[in-house]
Each structure stands twice: as C-alpha cells, then as structure tokens.
Coordinates of N, CA and C in Angstrom, one line a residue:
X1 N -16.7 49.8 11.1 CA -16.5 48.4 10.7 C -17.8 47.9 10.0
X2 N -17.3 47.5 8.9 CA -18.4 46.9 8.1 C -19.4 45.3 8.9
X3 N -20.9 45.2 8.7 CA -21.0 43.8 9.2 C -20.9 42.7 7.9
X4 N -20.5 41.8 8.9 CA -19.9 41.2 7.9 C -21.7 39.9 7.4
X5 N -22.0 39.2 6.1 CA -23.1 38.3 6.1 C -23.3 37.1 7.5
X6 N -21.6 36.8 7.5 CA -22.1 35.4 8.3 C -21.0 36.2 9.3
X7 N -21.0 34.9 10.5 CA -19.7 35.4 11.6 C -18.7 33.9 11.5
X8 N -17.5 34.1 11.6 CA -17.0 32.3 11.6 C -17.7 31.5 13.0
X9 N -17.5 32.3 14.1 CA -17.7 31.4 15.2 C -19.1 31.2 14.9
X10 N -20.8 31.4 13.9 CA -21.9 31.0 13.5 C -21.5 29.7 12.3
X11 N -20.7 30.1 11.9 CA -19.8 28.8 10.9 C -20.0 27.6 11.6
X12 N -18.7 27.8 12.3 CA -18.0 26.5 13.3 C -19.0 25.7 14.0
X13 N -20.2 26.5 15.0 CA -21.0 26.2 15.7 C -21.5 25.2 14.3
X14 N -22.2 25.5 13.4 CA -23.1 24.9 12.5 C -21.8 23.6 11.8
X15 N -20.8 23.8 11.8 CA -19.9 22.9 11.2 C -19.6 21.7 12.7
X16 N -20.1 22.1 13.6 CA -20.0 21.5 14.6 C -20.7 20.1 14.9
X17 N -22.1 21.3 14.4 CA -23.8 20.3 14.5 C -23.5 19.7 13.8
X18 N -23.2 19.7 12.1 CA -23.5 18.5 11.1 C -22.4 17.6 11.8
X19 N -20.8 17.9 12.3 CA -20.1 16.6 12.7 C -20.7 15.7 13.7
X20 N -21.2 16.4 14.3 CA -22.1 15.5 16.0 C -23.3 14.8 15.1
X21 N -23.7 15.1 14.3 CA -25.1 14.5 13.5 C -24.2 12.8 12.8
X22 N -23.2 13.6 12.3 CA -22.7 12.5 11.1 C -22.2 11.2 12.5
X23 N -21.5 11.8 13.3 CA -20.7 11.2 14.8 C -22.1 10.0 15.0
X24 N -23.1 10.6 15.5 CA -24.4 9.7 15.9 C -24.5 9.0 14.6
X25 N -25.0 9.1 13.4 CA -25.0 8.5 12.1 C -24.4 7.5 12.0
X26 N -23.1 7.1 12.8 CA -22.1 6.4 12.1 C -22.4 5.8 13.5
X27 N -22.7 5.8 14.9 CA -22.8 5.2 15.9 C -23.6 4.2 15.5
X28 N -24.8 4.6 15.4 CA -25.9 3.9 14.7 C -26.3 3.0 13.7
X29 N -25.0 3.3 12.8 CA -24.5 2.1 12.3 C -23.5 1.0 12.2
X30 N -23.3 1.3 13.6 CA -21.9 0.4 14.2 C -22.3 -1.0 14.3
X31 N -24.0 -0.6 15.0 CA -24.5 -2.2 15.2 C -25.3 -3.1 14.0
X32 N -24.8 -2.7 12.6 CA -25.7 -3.2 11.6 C -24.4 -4.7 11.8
X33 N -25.3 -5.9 10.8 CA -24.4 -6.9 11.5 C -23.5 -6.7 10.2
X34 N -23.2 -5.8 8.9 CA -22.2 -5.8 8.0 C -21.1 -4.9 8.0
X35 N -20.7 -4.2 9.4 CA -19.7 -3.9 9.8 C -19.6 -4.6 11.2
X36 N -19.8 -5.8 11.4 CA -19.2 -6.6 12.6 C -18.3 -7.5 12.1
X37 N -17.4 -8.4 12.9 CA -16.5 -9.2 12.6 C -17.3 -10.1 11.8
X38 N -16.5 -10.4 10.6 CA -16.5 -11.3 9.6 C -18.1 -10.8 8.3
X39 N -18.0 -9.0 9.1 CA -19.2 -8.3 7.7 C -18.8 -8.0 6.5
X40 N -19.2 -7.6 5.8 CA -18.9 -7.7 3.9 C -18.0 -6.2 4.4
X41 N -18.6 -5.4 5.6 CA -17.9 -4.0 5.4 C -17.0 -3.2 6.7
X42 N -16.6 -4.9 7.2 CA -15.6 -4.8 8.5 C -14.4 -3.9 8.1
X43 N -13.6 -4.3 6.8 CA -12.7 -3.5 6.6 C -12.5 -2.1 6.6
X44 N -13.6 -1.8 6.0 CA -13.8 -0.2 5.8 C -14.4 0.7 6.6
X45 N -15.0 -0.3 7.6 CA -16.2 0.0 8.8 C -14.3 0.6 10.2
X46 N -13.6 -0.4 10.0 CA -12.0 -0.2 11.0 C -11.3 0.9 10.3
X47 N -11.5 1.1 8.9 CA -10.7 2.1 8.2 C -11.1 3.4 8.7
X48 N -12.0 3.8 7.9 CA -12.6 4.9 7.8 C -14.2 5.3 9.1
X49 N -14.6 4.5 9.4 CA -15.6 5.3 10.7 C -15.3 4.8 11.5
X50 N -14.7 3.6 11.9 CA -14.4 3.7 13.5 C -13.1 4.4 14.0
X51 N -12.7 5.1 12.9 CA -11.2 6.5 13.4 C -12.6 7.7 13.7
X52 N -13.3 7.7 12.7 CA -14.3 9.2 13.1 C -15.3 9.0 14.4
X53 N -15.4 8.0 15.0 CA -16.1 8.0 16.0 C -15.0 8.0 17.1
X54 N -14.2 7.7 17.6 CA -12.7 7.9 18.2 C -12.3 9.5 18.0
X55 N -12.9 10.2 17.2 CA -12.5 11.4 17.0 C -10.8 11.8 16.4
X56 N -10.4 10.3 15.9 CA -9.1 10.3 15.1 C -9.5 9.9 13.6
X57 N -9.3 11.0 12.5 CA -9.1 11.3 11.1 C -8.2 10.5 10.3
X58 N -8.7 9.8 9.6 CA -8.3 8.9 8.3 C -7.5 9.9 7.5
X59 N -6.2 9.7 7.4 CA -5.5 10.4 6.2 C -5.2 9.1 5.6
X60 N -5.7 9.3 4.2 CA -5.0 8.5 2.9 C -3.8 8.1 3.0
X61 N -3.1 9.4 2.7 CA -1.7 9.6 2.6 C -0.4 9.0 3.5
X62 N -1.0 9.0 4.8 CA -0.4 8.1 5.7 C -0.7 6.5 5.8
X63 N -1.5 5.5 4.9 CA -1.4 4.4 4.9 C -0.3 3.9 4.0
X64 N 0.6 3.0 4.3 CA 1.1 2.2 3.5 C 1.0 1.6 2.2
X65 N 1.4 0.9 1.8 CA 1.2 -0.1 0.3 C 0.8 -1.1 0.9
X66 N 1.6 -1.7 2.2 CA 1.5 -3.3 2.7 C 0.0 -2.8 2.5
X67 N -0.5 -1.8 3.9 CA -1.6 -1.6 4.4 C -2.6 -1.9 3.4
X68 N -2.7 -0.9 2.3 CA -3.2 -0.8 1.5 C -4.4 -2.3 0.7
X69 N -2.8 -3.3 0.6 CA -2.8 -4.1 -0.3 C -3.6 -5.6 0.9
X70 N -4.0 -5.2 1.8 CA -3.8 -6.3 2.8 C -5.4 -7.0 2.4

C-alpha cells in the first residue's frame, strides 16, 4: 500500500480547529453593540452567525422570498 501525502482523519482534525477558531471568532463578536438589538448588523448577526454558533448552518436556498424581502 502506497502512503498516501496527507491522511483525511489529519484533514478533518485541522478542518475542525479552523471551525472551533471561526466558532470563538464569532462568539467574540456577539458582544459588539452592532449586532445587538436595534444594531446596523442585527439582521445578519440572526441570519448567518448566530445559526453557526448554535451549530445550525444557513442554507440560502431554504429561505423564502417573504423571508428574504422582510
């Protein structure tokens, strides 16, 4: 059996670290006061990072038009 350059499970581990890095990243910016209620970037702060801190993924494709358009 040939070796192979990388192994996946060296992958994953290292695709692991950068999520737990970004995870803290985005914690840390939870308390800036422009993703709090009534911040310039509450909407997008509910959209998109407070699903990745929850460990639930933003798909595009599953929002609505209403949603969209709100």
């Amino acid at each position: 059996m040939m070796d192979q350059p990388y192994s996946l499970d060296a992958e994953l581990e290292a695709v692991k670290r950068e999520r737990d890095q970004f995870l803290d990243a985005l914690q840390w910016c939870s308390a800036s006061s422009d993703f709090q209620v009534f911040g310039l970037a509450r909407k997008g702060w509910l959209k998109l990072c407070a699903p990745l801190i929850e460990k639930k993924p933003y798909y595009p494709e599953e929002e609505s038009i209403e949603t969209a358009n709100e």
